[in-house]
CSV table of C-alpha atoms and ligand atoms in Angstrom, one decimal:
chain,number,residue,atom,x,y,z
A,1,UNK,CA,-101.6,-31.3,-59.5
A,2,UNK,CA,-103.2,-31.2,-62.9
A,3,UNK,CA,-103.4,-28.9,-66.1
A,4,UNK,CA,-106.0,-26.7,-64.6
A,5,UNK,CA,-104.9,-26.6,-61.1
A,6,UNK,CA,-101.6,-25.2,-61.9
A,7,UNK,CA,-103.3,-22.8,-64.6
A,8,UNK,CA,-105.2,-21.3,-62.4
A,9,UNK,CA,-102.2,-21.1,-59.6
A,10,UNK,CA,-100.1,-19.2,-62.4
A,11,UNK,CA,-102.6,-16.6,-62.8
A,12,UNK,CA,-102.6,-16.1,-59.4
A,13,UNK,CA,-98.9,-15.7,-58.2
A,14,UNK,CA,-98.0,-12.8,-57.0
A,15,UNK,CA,-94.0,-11.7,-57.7
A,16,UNK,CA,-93.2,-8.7,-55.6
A,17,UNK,CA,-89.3,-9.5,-55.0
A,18,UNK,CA,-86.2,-11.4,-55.9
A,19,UNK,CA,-87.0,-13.8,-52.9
A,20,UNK,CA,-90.7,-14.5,-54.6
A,21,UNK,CA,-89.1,-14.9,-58.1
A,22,UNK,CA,-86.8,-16.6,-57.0
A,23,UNK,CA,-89.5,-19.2,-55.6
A,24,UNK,CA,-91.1,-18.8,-58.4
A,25,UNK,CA,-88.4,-20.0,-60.9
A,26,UNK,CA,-87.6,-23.0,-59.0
A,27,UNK,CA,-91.6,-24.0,-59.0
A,28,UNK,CA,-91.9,-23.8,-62.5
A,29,UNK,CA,-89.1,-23.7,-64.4
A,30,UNK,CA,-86.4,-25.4,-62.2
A,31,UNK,CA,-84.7,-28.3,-62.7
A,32,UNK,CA,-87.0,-30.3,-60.2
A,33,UNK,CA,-90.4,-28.1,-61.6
A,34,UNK,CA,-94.5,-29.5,-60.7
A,35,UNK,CA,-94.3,-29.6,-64.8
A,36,UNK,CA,-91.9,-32.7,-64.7
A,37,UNK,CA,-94.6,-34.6,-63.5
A,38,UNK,CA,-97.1,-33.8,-66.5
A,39,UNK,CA,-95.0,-34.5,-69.6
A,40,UNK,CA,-93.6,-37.8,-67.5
A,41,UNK,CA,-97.4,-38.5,-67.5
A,42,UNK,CA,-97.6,-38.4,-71.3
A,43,UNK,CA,-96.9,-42.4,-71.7
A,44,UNK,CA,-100.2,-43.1,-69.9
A,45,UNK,CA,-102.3,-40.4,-71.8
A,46,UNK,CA,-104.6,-42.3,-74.6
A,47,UNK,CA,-102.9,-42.0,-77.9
A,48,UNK,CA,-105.7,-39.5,-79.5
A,49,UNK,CA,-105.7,-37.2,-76.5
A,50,UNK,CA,-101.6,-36.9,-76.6
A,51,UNK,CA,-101.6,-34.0,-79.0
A,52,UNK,CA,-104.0,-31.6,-77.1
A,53,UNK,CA,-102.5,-32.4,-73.7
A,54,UNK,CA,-99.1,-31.6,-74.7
A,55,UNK,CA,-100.2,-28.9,-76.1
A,56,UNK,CA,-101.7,-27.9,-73.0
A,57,UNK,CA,-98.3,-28.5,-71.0
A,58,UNK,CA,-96.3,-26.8,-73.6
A,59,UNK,CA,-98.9,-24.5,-72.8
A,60,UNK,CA,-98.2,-24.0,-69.1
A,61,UNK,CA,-94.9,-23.7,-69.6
A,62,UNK,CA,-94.7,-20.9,-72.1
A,63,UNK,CA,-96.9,-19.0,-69.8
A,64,UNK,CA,-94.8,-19.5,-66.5
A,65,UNK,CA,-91.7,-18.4,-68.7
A,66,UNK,CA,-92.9,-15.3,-69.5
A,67,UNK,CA,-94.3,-14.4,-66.3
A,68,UNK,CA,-91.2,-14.8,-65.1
A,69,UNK,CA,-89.7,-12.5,-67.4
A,70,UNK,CA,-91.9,-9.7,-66.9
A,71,UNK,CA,-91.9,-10.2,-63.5
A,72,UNK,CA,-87.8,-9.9,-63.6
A,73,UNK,CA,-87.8,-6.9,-65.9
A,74,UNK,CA,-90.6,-5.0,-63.3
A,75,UNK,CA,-88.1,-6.0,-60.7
A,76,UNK,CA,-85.2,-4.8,-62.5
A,77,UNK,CA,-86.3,-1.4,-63.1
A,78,UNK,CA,-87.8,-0.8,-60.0
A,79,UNK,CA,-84.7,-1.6,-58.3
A,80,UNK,CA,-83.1,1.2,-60.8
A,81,UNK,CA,-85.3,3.5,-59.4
A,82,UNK,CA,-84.6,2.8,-56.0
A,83,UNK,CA,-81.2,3.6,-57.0
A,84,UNK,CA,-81.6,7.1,-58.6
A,85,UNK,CA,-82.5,7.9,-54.6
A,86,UNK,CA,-79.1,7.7,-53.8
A,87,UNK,CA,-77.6,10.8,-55.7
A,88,UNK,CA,-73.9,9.5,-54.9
A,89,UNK,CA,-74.2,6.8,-57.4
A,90,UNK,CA,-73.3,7.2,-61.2
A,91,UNK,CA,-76.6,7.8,-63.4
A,92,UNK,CA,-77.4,4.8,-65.1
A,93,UNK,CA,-77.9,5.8,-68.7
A,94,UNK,CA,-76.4,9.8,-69.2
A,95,UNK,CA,-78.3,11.1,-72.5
A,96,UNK,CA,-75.4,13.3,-74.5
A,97,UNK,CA,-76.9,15.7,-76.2
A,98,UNK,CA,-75.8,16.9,-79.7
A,99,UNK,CA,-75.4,20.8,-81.3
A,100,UNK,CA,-77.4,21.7,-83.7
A,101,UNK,CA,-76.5,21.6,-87.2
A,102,UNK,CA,-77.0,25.8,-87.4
A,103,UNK,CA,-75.2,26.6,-84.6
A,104,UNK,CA,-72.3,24.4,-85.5
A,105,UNK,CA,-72.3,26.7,-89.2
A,106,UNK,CA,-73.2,29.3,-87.5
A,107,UNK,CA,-69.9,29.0,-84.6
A,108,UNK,CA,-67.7,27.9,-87.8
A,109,UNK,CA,-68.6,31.4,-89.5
A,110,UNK,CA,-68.0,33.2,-86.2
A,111,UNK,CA,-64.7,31.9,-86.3
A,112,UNK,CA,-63.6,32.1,-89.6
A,113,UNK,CA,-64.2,35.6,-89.7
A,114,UNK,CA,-63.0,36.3,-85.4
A,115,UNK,CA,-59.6,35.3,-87.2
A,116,UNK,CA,-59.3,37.9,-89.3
A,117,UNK,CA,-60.5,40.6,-87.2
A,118,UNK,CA,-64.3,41.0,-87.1
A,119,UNK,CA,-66.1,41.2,-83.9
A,120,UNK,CA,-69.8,39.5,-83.3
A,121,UNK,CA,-72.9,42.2,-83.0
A,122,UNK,CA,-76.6,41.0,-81.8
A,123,UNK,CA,-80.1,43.1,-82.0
A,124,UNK,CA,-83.9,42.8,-81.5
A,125,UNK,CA,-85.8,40.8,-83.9
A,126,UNK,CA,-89.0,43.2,-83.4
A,127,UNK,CA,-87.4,46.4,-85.3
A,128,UNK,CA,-89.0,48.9,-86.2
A,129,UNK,CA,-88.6,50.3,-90.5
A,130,UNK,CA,-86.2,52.6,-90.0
A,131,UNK,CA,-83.7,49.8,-89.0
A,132,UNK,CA,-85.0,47.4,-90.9
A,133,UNK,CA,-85.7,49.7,-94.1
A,134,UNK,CA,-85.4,53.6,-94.3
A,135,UNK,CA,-81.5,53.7,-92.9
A,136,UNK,CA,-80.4,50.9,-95.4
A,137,UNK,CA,-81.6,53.2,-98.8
A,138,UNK,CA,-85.7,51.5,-98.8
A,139,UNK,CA,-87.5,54.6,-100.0
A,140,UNK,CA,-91.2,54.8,-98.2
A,141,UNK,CA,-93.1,52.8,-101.1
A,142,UNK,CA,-90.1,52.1,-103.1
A,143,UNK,CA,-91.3,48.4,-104.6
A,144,UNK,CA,-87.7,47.0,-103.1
A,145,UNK,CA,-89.2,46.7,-99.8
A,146,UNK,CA,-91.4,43.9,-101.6
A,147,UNK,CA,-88.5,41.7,-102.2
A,148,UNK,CA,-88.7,40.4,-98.9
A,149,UNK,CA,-92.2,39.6,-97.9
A,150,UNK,CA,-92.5,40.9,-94.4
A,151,UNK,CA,-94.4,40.4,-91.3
A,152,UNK,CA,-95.7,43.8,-89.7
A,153,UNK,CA,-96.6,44.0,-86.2
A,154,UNK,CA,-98.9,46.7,-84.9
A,155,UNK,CA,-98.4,48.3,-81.3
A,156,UNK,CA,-100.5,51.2,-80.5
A,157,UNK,CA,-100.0,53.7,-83.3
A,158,UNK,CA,-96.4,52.3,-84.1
A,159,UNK,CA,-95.9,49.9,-87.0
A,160,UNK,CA,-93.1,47.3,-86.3
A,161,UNK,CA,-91.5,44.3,-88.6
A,162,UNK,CA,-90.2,41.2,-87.8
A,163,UNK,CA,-86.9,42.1,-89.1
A,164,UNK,CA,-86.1,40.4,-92.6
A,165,UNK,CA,-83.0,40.3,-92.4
A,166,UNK,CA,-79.8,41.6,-89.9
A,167,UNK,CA,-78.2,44.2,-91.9
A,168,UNK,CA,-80.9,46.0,-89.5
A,169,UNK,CA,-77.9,45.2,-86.4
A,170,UNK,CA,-75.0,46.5,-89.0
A,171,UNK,CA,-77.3,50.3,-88.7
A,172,UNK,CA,-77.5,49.8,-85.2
A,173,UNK,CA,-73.8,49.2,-85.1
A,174,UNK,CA,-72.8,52.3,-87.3
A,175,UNK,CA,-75.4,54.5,-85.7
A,176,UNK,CA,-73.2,53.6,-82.3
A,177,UNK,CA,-69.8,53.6,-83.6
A,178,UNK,CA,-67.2,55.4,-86.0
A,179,UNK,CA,-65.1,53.4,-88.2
A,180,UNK,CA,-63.1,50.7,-88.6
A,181,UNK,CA,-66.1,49.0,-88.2
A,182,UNK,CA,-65.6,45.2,-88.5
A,183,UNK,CA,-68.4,43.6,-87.3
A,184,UNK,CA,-70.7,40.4,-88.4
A,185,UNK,CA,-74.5,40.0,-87.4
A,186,UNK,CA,-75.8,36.2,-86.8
A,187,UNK,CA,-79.4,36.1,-86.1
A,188,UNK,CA,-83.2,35.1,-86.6
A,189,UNK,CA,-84.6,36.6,-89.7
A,190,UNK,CA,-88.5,36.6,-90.6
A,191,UNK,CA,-90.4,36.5,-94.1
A,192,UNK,CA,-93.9,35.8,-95.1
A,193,UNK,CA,-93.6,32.7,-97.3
A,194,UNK,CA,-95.3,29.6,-97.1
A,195,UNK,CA,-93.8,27.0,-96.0
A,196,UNK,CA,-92.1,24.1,-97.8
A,197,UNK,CA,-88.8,22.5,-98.3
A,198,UNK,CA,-87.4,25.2,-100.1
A,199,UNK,CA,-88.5,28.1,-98.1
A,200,UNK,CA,-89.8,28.7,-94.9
A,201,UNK,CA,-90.7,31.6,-93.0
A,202,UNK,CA,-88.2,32.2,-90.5
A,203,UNK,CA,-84.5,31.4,-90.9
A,204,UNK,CA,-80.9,32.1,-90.3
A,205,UNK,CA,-78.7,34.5,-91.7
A,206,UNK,CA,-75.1,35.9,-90.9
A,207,UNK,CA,-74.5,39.3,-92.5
A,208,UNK,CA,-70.9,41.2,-92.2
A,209,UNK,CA,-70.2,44.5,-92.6
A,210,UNK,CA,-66.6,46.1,-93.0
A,211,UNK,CA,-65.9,49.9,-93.1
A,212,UNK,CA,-62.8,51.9,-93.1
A,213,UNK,CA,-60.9,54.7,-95.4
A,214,UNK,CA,-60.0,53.1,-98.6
A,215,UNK,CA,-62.0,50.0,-98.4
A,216,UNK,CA,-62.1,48.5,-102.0
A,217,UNK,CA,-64.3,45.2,-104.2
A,218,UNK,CA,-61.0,44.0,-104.1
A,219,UNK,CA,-61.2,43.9,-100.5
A,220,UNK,CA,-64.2,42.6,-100.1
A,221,UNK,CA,-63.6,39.6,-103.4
A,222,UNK,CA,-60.6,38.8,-101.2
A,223,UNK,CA,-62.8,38.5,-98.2
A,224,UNK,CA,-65.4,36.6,-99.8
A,225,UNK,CA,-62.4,33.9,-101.1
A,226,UNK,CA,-60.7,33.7,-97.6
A,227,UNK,CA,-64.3,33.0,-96.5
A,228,UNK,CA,-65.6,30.3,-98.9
A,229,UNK,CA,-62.0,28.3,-99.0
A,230,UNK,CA,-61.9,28.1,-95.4
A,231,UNK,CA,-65.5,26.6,-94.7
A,232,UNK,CA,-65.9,24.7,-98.2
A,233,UNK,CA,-62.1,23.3,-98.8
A,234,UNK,CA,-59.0,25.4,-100.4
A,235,UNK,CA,-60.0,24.2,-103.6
A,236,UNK,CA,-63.2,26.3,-103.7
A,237,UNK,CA,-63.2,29.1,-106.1
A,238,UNK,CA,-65.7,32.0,-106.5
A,239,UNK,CA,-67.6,34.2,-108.5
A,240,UNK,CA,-69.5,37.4,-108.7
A,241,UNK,CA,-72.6,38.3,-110.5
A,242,UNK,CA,-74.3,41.7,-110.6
A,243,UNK,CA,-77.1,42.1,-109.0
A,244,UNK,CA,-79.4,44.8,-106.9
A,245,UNK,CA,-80.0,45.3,-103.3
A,246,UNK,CA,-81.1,49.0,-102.4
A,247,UNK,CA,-77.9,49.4,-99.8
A,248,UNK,CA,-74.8,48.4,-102.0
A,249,UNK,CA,-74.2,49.7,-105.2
A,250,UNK,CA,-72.0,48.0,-107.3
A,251,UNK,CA,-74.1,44.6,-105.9
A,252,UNK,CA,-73.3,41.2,-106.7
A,253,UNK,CA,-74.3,37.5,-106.3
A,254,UNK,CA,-71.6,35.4,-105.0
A,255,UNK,CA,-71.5,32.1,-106.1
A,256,UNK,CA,-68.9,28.8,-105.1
A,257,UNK,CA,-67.5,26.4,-107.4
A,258,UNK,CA,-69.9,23.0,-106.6
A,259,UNK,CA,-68.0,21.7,-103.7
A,260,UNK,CA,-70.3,18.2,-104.1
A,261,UNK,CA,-69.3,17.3,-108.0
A,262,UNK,CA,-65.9,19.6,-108.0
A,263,UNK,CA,-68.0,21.6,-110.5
A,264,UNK,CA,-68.3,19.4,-113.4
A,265,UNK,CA,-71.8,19.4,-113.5
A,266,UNK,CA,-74.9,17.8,-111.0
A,267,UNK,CA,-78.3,18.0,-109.5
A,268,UNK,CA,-77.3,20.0,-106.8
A,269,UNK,CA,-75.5,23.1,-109.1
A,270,UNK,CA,-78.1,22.1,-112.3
A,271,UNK,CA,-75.4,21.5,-114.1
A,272,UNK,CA,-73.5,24.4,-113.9
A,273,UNK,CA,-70.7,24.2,-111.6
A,274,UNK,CA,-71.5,26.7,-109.2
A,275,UNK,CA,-73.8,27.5,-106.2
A,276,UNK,CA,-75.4,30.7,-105.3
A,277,UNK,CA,-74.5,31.0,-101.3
A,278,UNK,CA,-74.7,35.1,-100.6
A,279,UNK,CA,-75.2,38.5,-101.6
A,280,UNK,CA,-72.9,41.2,-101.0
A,281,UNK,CA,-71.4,45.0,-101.9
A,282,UNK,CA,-70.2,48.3,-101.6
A,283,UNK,CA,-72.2,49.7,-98.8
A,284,UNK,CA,-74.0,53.0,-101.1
A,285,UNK,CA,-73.0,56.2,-99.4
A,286,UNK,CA,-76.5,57.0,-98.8
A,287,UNK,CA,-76.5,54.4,-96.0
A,288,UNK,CA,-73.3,56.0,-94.3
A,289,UNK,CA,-74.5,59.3,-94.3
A,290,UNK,CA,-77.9,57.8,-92.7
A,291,UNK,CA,-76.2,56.5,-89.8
A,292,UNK,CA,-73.8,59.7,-89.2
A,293,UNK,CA,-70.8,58.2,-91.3
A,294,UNK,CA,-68.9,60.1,-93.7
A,295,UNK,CA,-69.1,59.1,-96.9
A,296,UNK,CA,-66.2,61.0,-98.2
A,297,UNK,CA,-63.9,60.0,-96.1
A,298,UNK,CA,-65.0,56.0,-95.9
A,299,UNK,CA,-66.1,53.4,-97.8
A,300,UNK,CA,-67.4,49.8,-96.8
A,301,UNK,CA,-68.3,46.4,-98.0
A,302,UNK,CA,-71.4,44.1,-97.4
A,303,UNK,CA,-72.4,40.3,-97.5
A,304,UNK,CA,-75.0,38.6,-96.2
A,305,UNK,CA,-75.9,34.7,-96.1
A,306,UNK,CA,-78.1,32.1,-94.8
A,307,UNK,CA,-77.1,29.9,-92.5
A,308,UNK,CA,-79.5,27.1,-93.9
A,309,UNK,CA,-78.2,27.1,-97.3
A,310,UNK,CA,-74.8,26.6,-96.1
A,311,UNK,CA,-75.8,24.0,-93.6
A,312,UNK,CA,-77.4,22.1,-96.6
A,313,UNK,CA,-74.6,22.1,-99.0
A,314,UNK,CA,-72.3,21.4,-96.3
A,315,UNK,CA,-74.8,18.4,-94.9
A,316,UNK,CA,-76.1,17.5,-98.0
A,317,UNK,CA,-79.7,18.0,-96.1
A,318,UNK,CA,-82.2,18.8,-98.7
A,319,UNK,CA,-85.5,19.4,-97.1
A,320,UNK,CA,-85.3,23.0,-95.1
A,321,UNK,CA,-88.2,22.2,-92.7
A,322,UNK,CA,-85.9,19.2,-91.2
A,323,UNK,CA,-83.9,22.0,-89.3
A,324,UNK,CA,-86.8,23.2,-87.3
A,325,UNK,CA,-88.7,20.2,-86.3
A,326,UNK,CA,-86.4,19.2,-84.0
A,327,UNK,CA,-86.7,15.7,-84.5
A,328,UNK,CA,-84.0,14.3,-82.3
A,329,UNK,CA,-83.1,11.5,-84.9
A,330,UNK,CA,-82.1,14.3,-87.4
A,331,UNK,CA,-80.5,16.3,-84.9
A,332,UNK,CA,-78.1,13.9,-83.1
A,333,UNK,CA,-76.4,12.7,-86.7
A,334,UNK,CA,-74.4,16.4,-86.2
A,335,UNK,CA,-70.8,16.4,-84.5
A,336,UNK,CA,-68.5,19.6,-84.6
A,337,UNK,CA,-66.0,19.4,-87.6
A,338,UNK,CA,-68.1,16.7,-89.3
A,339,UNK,CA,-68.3,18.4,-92.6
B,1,LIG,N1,-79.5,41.7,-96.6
B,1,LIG,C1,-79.5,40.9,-97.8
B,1,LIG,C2,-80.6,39.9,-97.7
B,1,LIG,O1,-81.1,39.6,-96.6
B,1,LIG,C3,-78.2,40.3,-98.0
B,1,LIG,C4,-77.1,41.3,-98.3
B,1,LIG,C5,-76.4,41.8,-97.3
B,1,LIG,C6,-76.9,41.6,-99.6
B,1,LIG,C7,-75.4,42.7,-97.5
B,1,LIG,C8,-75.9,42.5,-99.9
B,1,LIG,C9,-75.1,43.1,-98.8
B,1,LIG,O2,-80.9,39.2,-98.7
């Protein structure tokens, strides 16, 4: 057979299973192959047309090689599907999938705080303002209610908000219950900013709440210590700036000593040595008595965090966006007690 004729036979073989390939392979690529006979007949080939005819055989062979490959591989994974018929088999390739990076935070919180007596509380993410706002001291057009930018939802004659933030489940929580009140709220929050890696408009926040008689800022510093050295190392120290938020008064800024440089100074704390990671306080009375608690006889504390800020220092992840694309080469780098 010459060049062409077998050419033209390669382009028409049909493979359909191991008994064809296996024809196949001995035809063209065995040790006794119709190609054997062509590069013998090199010797007698006139010197100037050598180079293009064994092109031409090298040619052939190439080609029958990879048919034969493709041909197995085809083979190959039809026979694997064949196999997922039979259900008593062991799957071929089981995907594992990995947790999150905010729900393994989010779990370690949970914990951290289940051991020293708090229980978990949930609530709707459509509230309506007197969860969100009017119980926790927002006056009706007090210019507080702009600090967080908020999305309002209209049903019927009814105004609703995406809630912006879950001290709106700590009012559903006293409005239920009479102290001690331990409780902390994980959950979905919601504010109209655009989008970049610094902010986004939905996110993550746990917020904990803690009322009893005699409840001090001594209680909650100690909290607040227990808390950081147990997620960010027993080395971590803290520290409180004043601040505002309309439903704790004194209020305060917690910061941690920069857990990444051991606070002598980088990109990550500008240089200071610390990182701002929540805000907290004494619950003001005016947000007991709204939810039928007696402000003379208890008092409470307040913190609230987000869940992505931790996740980045503890991850190092820079870009906030990363946690909600769900890109599943971002997300399966996460293993519990990783960081
Ligand atoms: N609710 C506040 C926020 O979302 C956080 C906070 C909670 C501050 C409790 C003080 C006390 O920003």
């Amino acid at each position: 057979m010459n060049i062409q004729e077998l050419a033209a036979e390669l382009e028409q073989v049909s493979i359909h299973d191991a008994q064809t390939l296996e024809q196949f392979r001995i035809r063209f690529l065995g040790s006794k192959n119709v190609l054997k006979d062509l590069y013998a007949a090199i010797k007698d080939i006139p010197n100037e047309e050598k180079r293009v005819y064994g092109q031409q055989v090298n040619g052939l062979k190439e080609r029958a090689e990879q048919i034969y490959l493709e041909a197995k591989t085809d083979l190959g994974q039809t026979q694997k599907s064949v196999n997922q018929d039979d259900w008593s088999k062991p799957s071929e390739d089981p995907k594992v999938g990995a947790h999150h990076p905010l729900s393994l935070i989010r779990k370690e919180i949970i914990s951290t705080f289940k051991r020293i007596g708090f229980e978990v509380s949930e609530g709707p993410e459509i509230e309506d303002d007197w969860h969100n706002f009017s119980a926790l001291n927002f006056p009706p057009e007090h210019p507080a209610r702009d600090m967080q930018d908020t999305f309002f939802i209209e049903k019927g004659a009814q105004e609703f908000a995406l809630r912006t933030h879950t001290s709106s489940v700590q009012v559903r929580v006293m409005e239920q219950q009479q102290p001690p009140i331990r409780t902390i709220s994980p959950g979905r929050v919601y504010r109209n900013e655009a989008i970049s890696a610094r902010a986004h408009c939905f996110f993550h926040q746990v917020e904990g709440l803690y009322i009893d008689r005699g409840v001090s800022f001594a209680d909650l510093k100690q909290t607040l210590l227990y808390f950081a050295q147990e997620l960010f190392g027993s080395q971590t120290q803290i520290r409180l700036r004043p601040s505002y938020f309309p439903f704790t008064e004194p209020s305060a800024e917690v910061d941690i000593s920069c857990t990444l440089c051991a606070s002598k100074g980088c990109n990550v704390c500008k240089y200071t040595g610390w990182l701002e990671i929540m805000g907290c306080g004494m619950v003001d009375p005016n947000v007991l008595e709204a939810c039928g608690i007696d402000a003379n006889q208890f008092t409470g504390f307040a913190f609230g965090m987000g869940l992505e800020r931790i996740a980045q220092l503890k991850y190092r992840v820079t870009d906030l966006r990363l946690y909600s694309e769900n890109d599943v080469r971002f997300l399966k780098q996460f293993k519990p007690g990783m960081a």
